[in-house]
XYZ file of C-alpha atoms in Angstrom:
554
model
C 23.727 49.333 16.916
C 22.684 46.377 19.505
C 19.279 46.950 18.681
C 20.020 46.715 14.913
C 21.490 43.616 14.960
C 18.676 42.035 17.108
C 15.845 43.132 14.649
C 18.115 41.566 11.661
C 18.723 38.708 13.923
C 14.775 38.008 14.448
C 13.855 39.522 10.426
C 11.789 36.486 9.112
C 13.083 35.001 5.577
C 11.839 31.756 3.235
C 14.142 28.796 3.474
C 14.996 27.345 0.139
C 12.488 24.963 0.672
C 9.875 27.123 0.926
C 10.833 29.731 -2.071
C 11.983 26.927 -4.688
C 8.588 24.881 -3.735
C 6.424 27.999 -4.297
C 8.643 28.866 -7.831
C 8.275 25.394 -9.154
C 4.369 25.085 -8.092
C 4.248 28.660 -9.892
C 5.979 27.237 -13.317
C 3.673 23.935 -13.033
C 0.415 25.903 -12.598
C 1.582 28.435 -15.483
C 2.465 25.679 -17.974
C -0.337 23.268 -16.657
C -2.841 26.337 -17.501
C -1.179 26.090 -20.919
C -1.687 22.666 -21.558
C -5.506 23.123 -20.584
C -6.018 25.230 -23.223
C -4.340 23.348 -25.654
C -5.329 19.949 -24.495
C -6.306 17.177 -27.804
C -9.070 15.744 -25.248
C -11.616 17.638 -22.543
C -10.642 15.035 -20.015
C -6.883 15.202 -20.602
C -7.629 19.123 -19.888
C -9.709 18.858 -16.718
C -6.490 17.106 -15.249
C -4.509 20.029 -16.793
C -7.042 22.047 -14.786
C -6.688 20.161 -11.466
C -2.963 20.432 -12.084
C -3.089 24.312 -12.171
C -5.375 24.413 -9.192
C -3.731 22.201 -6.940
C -0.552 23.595 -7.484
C -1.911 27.832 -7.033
C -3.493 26.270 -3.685
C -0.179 24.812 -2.692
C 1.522 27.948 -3.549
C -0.872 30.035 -1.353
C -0.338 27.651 1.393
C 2.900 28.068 1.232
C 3.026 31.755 1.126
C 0.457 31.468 3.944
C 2.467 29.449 6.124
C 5.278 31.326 5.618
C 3.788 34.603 7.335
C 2.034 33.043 10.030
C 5.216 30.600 11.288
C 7.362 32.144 13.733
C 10.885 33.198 12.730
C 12.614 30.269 13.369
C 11.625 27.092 12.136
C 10.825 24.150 14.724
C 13.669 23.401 16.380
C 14.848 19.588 16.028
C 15.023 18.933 20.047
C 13.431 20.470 23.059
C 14.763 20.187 26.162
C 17.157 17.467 24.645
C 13.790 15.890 23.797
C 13.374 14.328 19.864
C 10.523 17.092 18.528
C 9.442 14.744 16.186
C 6.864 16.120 12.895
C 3.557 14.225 13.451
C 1.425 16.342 11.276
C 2.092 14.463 7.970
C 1.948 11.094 10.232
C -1.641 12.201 11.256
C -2.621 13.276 7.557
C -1.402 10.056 6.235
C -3.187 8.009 8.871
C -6.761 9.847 8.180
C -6.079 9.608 4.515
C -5.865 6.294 4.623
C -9.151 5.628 6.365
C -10.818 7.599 4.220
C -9.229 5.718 1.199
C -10.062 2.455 2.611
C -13.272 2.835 2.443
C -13.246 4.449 -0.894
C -11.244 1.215 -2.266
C -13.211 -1.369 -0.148
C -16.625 0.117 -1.638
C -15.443 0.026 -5.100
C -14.429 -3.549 -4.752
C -17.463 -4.583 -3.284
C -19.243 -2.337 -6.401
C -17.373 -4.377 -8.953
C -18.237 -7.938 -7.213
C -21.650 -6.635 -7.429
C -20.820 -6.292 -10.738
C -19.598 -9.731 -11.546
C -22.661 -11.499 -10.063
C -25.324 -9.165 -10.923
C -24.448 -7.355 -14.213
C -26.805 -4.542 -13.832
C -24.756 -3.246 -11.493
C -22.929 -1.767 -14.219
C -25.764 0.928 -14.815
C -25.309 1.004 -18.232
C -22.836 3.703 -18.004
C -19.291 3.991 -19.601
C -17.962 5.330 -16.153
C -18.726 2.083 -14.126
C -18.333 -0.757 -16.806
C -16.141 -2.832 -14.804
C -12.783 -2.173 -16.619
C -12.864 0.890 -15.404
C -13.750 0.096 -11.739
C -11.519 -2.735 -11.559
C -8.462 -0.581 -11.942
C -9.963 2.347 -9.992
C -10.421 -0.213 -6.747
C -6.862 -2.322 -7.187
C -5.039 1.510 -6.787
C -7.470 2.731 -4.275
C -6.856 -0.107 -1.637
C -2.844 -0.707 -2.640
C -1.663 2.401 -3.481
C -3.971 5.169 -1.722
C -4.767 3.277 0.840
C -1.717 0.802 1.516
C 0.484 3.909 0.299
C -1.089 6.607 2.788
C -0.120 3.438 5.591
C 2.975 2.797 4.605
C 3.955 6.673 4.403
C 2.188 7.326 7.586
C 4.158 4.279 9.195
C 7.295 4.993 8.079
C 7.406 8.302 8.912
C 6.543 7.322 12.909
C 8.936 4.506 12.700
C 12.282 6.567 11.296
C 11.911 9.905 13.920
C 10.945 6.979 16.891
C 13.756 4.487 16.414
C 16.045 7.201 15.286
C 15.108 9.558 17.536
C 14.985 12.109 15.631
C 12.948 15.194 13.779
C 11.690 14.398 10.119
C 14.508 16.236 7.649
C 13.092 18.770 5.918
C 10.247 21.276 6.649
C 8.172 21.782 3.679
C 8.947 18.329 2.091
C 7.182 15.816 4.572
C 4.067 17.721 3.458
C 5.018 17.535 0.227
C 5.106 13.971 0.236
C 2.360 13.494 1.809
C 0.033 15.777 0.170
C 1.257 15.284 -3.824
C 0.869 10.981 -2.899
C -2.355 11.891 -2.447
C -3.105 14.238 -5.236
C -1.507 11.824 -7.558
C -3.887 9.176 -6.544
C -6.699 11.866 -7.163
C -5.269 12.162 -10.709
C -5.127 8.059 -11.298
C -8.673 7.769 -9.904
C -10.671 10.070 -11.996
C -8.018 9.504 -15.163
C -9.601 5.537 -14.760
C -13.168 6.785 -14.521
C -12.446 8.837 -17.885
C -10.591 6.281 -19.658
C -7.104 7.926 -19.503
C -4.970 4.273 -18.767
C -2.125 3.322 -20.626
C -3.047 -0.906 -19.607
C -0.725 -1.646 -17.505
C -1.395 -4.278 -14.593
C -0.604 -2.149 -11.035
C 0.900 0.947 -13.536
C -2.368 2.307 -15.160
C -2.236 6.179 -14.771
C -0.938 7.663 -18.032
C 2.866 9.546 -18.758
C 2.364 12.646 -16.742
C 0.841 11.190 -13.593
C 4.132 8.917 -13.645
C 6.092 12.043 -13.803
C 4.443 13.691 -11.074
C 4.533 10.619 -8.969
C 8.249 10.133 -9.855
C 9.349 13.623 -8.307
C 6.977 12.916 -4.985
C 8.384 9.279 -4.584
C 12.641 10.756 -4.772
C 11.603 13.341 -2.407
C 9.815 10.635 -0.252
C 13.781 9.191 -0.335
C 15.374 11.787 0.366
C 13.236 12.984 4.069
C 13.359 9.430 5.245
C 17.178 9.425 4.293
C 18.002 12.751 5.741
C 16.057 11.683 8.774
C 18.237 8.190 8.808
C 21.126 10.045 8.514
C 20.462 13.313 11.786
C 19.810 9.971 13.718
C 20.903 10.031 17.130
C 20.473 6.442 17.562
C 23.401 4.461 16.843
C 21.419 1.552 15.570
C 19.449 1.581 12.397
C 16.452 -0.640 13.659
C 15.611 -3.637 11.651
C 12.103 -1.890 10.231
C 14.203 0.948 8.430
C 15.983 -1.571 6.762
C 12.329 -2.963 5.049
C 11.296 0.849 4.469
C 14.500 1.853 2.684
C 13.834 -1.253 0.447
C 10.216 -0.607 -0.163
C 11.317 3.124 -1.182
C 14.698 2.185 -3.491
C 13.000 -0.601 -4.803
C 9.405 0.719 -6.340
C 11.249 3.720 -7.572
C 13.531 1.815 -9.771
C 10.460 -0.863 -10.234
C 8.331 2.476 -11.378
C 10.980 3.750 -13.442
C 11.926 0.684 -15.629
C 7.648 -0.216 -16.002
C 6.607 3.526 -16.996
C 9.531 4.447 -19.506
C 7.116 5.775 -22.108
C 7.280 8.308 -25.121
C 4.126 11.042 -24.985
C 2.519 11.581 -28.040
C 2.633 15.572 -27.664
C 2.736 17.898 -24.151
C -0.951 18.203 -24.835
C -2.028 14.760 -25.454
C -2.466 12.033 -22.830
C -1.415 9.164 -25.237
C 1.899 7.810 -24.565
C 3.838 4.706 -25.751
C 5.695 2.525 -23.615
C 9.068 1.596 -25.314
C 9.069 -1.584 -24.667
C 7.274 -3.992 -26.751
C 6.168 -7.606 -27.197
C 7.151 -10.325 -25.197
C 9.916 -7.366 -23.536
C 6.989 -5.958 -22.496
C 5.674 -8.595 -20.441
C 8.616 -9.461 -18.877
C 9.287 -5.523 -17.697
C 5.673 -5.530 -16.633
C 5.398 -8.417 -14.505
C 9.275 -8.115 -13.313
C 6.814 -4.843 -12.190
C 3.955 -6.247 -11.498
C 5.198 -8.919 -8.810
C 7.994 -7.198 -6.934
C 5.106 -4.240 -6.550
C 3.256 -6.866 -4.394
C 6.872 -8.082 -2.830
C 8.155 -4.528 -2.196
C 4.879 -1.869 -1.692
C 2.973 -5.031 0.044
C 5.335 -7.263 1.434
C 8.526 -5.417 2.295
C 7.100 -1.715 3.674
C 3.996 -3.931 5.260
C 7.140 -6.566 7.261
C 8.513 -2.715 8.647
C 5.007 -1.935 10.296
C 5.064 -5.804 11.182
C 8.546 -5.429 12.766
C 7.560 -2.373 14.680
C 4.094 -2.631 15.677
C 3.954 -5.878 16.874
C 6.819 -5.817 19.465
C 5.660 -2.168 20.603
C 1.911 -3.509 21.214
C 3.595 -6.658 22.813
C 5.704 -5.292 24.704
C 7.976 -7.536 23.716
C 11.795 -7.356 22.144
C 11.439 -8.766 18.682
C 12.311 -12.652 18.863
C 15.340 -13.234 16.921
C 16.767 -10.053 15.596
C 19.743 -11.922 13.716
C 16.630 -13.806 11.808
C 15.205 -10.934 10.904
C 18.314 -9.384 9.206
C 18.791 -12.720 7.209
C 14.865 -12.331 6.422
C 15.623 -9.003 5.240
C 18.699 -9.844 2.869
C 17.115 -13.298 1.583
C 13.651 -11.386 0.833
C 15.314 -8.827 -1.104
C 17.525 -10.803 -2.934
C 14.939 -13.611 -4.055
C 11.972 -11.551 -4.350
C 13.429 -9.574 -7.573
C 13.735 -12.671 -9.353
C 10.201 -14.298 -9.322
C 8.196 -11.852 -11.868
C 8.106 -14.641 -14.762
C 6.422 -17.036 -12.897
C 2.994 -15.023 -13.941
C 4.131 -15.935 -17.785
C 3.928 -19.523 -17.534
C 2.841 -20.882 -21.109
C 3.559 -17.634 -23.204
C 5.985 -16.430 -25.565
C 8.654 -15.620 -22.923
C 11.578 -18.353 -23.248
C 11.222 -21.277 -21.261
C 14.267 -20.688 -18.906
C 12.919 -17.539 -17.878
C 9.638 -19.064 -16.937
C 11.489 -21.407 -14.666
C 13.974 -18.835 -13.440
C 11.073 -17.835 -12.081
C 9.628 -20.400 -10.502
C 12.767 -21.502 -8.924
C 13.056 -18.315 -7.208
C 9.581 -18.371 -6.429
C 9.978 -21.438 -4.385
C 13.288 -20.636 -3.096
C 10.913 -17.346 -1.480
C 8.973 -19.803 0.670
C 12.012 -20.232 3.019
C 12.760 -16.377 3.916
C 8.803 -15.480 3.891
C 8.009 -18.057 6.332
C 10.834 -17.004 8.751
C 9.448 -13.504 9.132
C 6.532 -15.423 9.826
C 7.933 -17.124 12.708
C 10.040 -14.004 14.017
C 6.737 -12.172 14.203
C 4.655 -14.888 15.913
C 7.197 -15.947 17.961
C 7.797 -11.898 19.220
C 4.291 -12.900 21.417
C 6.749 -15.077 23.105
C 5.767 -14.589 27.004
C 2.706 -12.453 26.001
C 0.399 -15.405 24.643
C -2.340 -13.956 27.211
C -2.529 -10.854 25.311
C -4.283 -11.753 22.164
C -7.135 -12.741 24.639
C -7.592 -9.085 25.826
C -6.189 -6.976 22.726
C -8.074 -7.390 19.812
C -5.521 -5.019 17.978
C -3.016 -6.896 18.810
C -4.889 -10.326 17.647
C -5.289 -8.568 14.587
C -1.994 -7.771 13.507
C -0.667 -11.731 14.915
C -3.574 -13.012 12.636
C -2.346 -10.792 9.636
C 1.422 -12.171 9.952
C -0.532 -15.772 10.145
C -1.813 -14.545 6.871
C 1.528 -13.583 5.616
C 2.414 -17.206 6.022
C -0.591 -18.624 4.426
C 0.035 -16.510 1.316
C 3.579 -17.389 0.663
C 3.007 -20.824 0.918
C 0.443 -20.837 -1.649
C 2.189 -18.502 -3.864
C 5.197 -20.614 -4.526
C 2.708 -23.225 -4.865
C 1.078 -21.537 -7.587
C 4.109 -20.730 -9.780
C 4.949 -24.395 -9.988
C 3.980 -25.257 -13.814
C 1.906 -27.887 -13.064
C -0.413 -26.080 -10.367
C 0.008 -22.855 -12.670
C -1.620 -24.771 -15.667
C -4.740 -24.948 -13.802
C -5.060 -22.482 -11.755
C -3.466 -19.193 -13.936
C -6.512 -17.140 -15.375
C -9.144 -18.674 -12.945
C -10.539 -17.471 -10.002
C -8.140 -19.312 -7.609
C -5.335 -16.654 -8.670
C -7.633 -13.812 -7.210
C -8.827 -15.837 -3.762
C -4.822 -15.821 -3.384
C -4.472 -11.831 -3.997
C -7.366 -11.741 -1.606
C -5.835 -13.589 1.310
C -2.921 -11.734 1.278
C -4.343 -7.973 0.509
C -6.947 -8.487 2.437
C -5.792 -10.857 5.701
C -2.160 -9.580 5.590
C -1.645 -5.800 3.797
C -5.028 -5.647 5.878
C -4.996 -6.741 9.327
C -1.495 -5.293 9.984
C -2.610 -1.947 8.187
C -5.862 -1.829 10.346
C -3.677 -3.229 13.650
C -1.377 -0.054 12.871
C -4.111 2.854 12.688
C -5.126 1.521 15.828
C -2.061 2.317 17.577
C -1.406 5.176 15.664
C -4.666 7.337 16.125
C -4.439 7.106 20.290
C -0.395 7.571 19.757
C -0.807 10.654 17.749
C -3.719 12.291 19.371
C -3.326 11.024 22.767
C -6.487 9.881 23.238
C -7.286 6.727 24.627
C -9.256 4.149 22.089
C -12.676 4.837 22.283
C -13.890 0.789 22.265
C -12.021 -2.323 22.410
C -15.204 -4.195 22.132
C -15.901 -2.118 18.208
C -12.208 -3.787 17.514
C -13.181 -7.260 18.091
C -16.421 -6.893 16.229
C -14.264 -5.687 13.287
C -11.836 -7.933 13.514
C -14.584 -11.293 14.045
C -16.894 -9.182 10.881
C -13.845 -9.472 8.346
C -12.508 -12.402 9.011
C -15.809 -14.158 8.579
C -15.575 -12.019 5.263
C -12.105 -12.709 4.226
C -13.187 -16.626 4.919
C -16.357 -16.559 2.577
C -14.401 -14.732 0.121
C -11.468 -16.697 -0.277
C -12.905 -19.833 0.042
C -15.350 -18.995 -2.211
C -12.827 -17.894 -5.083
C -10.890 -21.385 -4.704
C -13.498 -23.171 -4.959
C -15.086 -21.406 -8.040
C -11.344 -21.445 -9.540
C -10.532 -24.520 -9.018
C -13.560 -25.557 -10.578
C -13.191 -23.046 -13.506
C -9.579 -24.423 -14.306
C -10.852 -28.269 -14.532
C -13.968 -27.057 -16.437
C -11.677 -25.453 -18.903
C -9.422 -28.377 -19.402
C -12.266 -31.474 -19.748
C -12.747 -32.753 -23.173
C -15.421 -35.275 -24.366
C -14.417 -39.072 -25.974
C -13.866 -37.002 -29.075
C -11.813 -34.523 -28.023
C -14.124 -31.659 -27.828
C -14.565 -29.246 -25.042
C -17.285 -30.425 -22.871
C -18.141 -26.803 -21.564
C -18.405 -24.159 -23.506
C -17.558 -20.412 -21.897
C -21.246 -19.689 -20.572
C -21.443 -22.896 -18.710
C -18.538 -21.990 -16.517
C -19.842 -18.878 -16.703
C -23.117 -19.631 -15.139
C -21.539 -22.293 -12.816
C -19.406 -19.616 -10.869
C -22.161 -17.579 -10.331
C -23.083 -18.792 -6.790
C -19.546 -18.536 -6.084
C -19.399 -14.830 -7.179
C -22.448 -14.260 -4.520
C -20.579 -15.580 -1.670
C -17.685 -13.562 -2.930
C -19.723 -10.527 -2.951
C -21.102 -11.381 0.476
C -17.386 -11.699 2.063
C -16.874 -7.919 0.461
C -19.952 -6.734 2.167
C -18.781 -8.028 5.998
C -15.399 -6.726 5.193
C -16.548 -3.522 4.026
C -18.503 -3.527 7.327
C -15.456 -4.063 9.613
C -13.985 -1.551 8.159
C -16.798 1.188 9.087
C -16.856 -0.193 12.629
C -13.160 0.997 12.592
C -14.319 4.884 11.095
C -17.128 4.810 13.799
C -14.469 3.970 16.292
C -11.569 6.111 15.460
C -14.368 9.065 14.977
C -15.130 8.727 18.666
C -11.729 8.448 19.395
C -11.275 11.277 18.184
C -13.726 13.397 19.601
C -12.652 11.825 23.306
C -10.627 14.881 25.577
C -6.863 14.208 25.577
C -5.383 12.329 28.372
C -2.934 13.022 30.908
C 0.793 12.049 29.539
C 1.667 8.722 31.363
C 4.896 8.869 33.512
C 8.014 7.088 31.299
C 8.337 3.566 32.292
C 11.663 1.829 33.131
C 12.249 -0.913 30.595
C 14.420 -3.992 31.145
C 17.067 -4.019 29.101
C 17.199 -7.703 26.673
C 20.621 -8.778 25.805
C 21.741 -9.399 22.162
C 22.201 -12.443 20.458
């Protein structure tokens, strides 16, 4: 009878996780066979097709996992130890390198494009409305997204202490993210885009991405919640706000009405000037919540863990925090200066826009100002030089954002090329430096390996910046000029330059740019080269725990 009990005891059995994940992967691979068939268009079906695949693969995963696990699923502590889930954290981290490059070489492929037209190769699938899109998702949202999931996954089971909630969902996460940025990317390429700025994909990626993102909630708040740390450290607070935020932000943008189950078409249900306000109340807090907000959590971790160094004023960077979110949601209309939209709205907007320079410029501060006592560093760590020169960039950005929305400065500069030298310090000196600064310290972290070169770092970082300097100097300069080319009338009131004459004028400027793409595009391989031999270094030994002096609150 013992014995009978201690085989039921030890009989192996799916977790609801594991069943209801293989049953709905089952249903989506039967109907998205079904839709296939049916499909209006042949590329709407090959994502019908990728659909089914994807999901019978998952399912056999699944199944497969399921017989070789033991019988009990990893146990939360061992030895009173955290035993924390890396595996997602390291499949992020890689997919985010290899994203990176994908984005950066697309960008530098439509710069190309700009300056030397031919670039284009005559072919529908590279005319540069459809790379454009296909390189602005690639480095923000399969790239910046695989970082920010890969961060905030380390950062909630280390300051919580505690194992990732849930078994199957981390991987499911991490795993549909990326598949739905497989779907955007090739539905760009084929022309599937419903033309929306940040929010191309089309009605039934949204869907998809809508059920990842609330499960991407749900582990990081189960994991919140099975803390054993009393404290819920200032970086959750930005990565709770990134995640609550985007989903409502994604929600609101994307409501839409499909044209059939088996057509990609949809229509979004707003319309007219509505439309433009939804979209860029979209549109902007996507840059202040997926690239400010989740990028100030890596900031807020990484930088005092590779100083070694408490963060400098913790009760500045909870006012940060609530000031940041509170102004932030407020500044979308500043990008519809001069259109339909009523003229309170537009300076609602800008109001808030320059109220954001305050709040912005104090989590620049906290983060400098964390080096406090470890100046000496940024001579010998490049990473760390990195990530102090991306918050530097942070600063630079929000000053010449609120700048920007002001009317006047707007009515030269909206439309021109000085708008996209300002996306380009921030995505590429702030979202980044502290993105590259992070897989640094992740890759050695998570494989314990020691970083292959130091040396490779400080080329990459000394490469990029030199790029990120020709580029944005480059597009403010052609901008600038572009705006007051636009605006300069003759003695009789007629335009002095027609279209082709600034035109021809920025072309110079779009060499330079294209340049600037080139060294940054470089950097970034250094860092692939680097992490590869990282990589492929022998483990080291487990360093003794150190015995760290405790700082008192303020």
């Amino acid at each position: 009878m013992a014995d009978t009990a201690i085989v039921a005891a030890k009989t192996k059995s799916m977790t609801i996780g594991e069943g209801g994940t293989a049953l709905a992967l089952t249903a989506l691979a039967f109907v998205s066979l079904v839709i296939a068939a049916k499909a209006y268009t042949p590329e709407y079906a090959l994502h019908a097709y990728l659909f089914t695949a994807a999901s019978a693969a998952a399912v056999i995963a699944i199944v497969n996992r399921y017989y070789e696990r033991a019988a009990a699923l990893p146990p939360l502590t061992i030895d009173g130890k955290p035993n924390y889930n890396m595996g997602p954290v390291k499949f992020a981290t890689i997919a985010a390198v290899v994203w990176g490059i994908a984005g950066f070489t697309v960008g530098l492929w439509a710069a190309l494009e700009l300056a030397f037209p031919v670039f284009n190769l005559d072919l529908p699938w590279f005319s540069f409305g459809r790379i454009r899109p296909l390189h602005t998702s690639a480095v923000i949202f399969a790239f910046g997204g695989n970082v920010l999931i890969a961060t905030s996954f380390y950062v909630v089971q280390r300051t919580c202490r505690a194992r990732l909630a849930g078994d199957i969902a981390p991987w499911f996460v991490v795993l549909g993210y990326n598949f739905f940025i497989v779907i955007a990317g090739t539905g760009y390429l084929l022309g599937i885009t419903q033309s929306k700025e940040y929010a191309e994909p089309e009605w039934y990626s949204d869907l998809w991405l809508t059920v990842v993102w609330v499960v991407y909630l749900l582990v990081y708040l189960g994991t919140v919640m099975r803390r054993t740390e009393p404290h819920i450290y200032v970086a959750n607070w930005f990565y709770l706000a990134f995640i609550l935020t985007i989903a409502v932000l994604h929600l609101g943008n994307n409501a839409a009405v499909p044209v059939s189950l088996f057509s990609s078409k949809s229509y979004i249900v707003w319309s007219g000037v509505q439309d433009a306000m939804v979209q860029w109340w979209y549109g902007h807090n996507a840059v202040g919540f997926f690239l400010t907000a989740g990028f100030l959590g890596i900031m807020y971790y990484f930088i005092p863990k590779r100083a070694d160094r408490p963060v400098y004023s913790y009760r500045l960077s909870i006012i940060h925090f609530w000031a940041l979110i509170f102004l932030y949601i407020w500044a979308g209309p500043h990008h519809l200066h001069y259109t339909a939209l009523p003229d309170w709205a537009q300076t609602l907007g800008m109001t808030f826009s320059i109220m954001l320079w305050m709040p912005s410029w104090g989590g620049m501060i906290n983060g400098i100002m964390t080096l406090s006592g470890a100046w000496d560093k940024l001579r010998t760590d490049p990473v760390l030089r990195m990530m102090v020169v991306s918050v530097a960039f942070y600063g630079m950005s929000t000053f010449e954002g609120p700048m920007m929305s002001v009317k006047v400065v707007n009515s030269l500069s909206h439309y021109t090329d000085w708008t996209i030298g300002h996306v380009h310090s921030g995505a590429l000196g702030w979202v980044g430096y502290i993105s590259f600064g992070a897989i640094y310290c992740l890759v050695p972290w998570l494989w314990n390996r020691k970083l292959y070169s130091l040396r490779l770092v400080n080329w990459h970082f000394w490469v990029s910046t030199i790029g990120i300097v020709l580029y944005i100097t480059a597009m403010w300069v052609s901008g600038i000029m572009q705006g007051l080319m636009w605006r300069a009338y003759t003695a009789l009131g007629f335009l002095e330059y027609s279209f082709v004459e600034t035109v021809q004028a920025m072309h110079p400027f779009y060499e330079i740019r294209a340049l600037g793409g080139a060294l940054y595009l470089t950097g970034a391989l250094l860092m692939v080269w680097n992490i590869w031999k990282t990589l492929r270094t022998p483990a080291v030994e487990a360093a003794p725990a150190r015995a760290f002096a405790m700082t008192p609150a303020e």
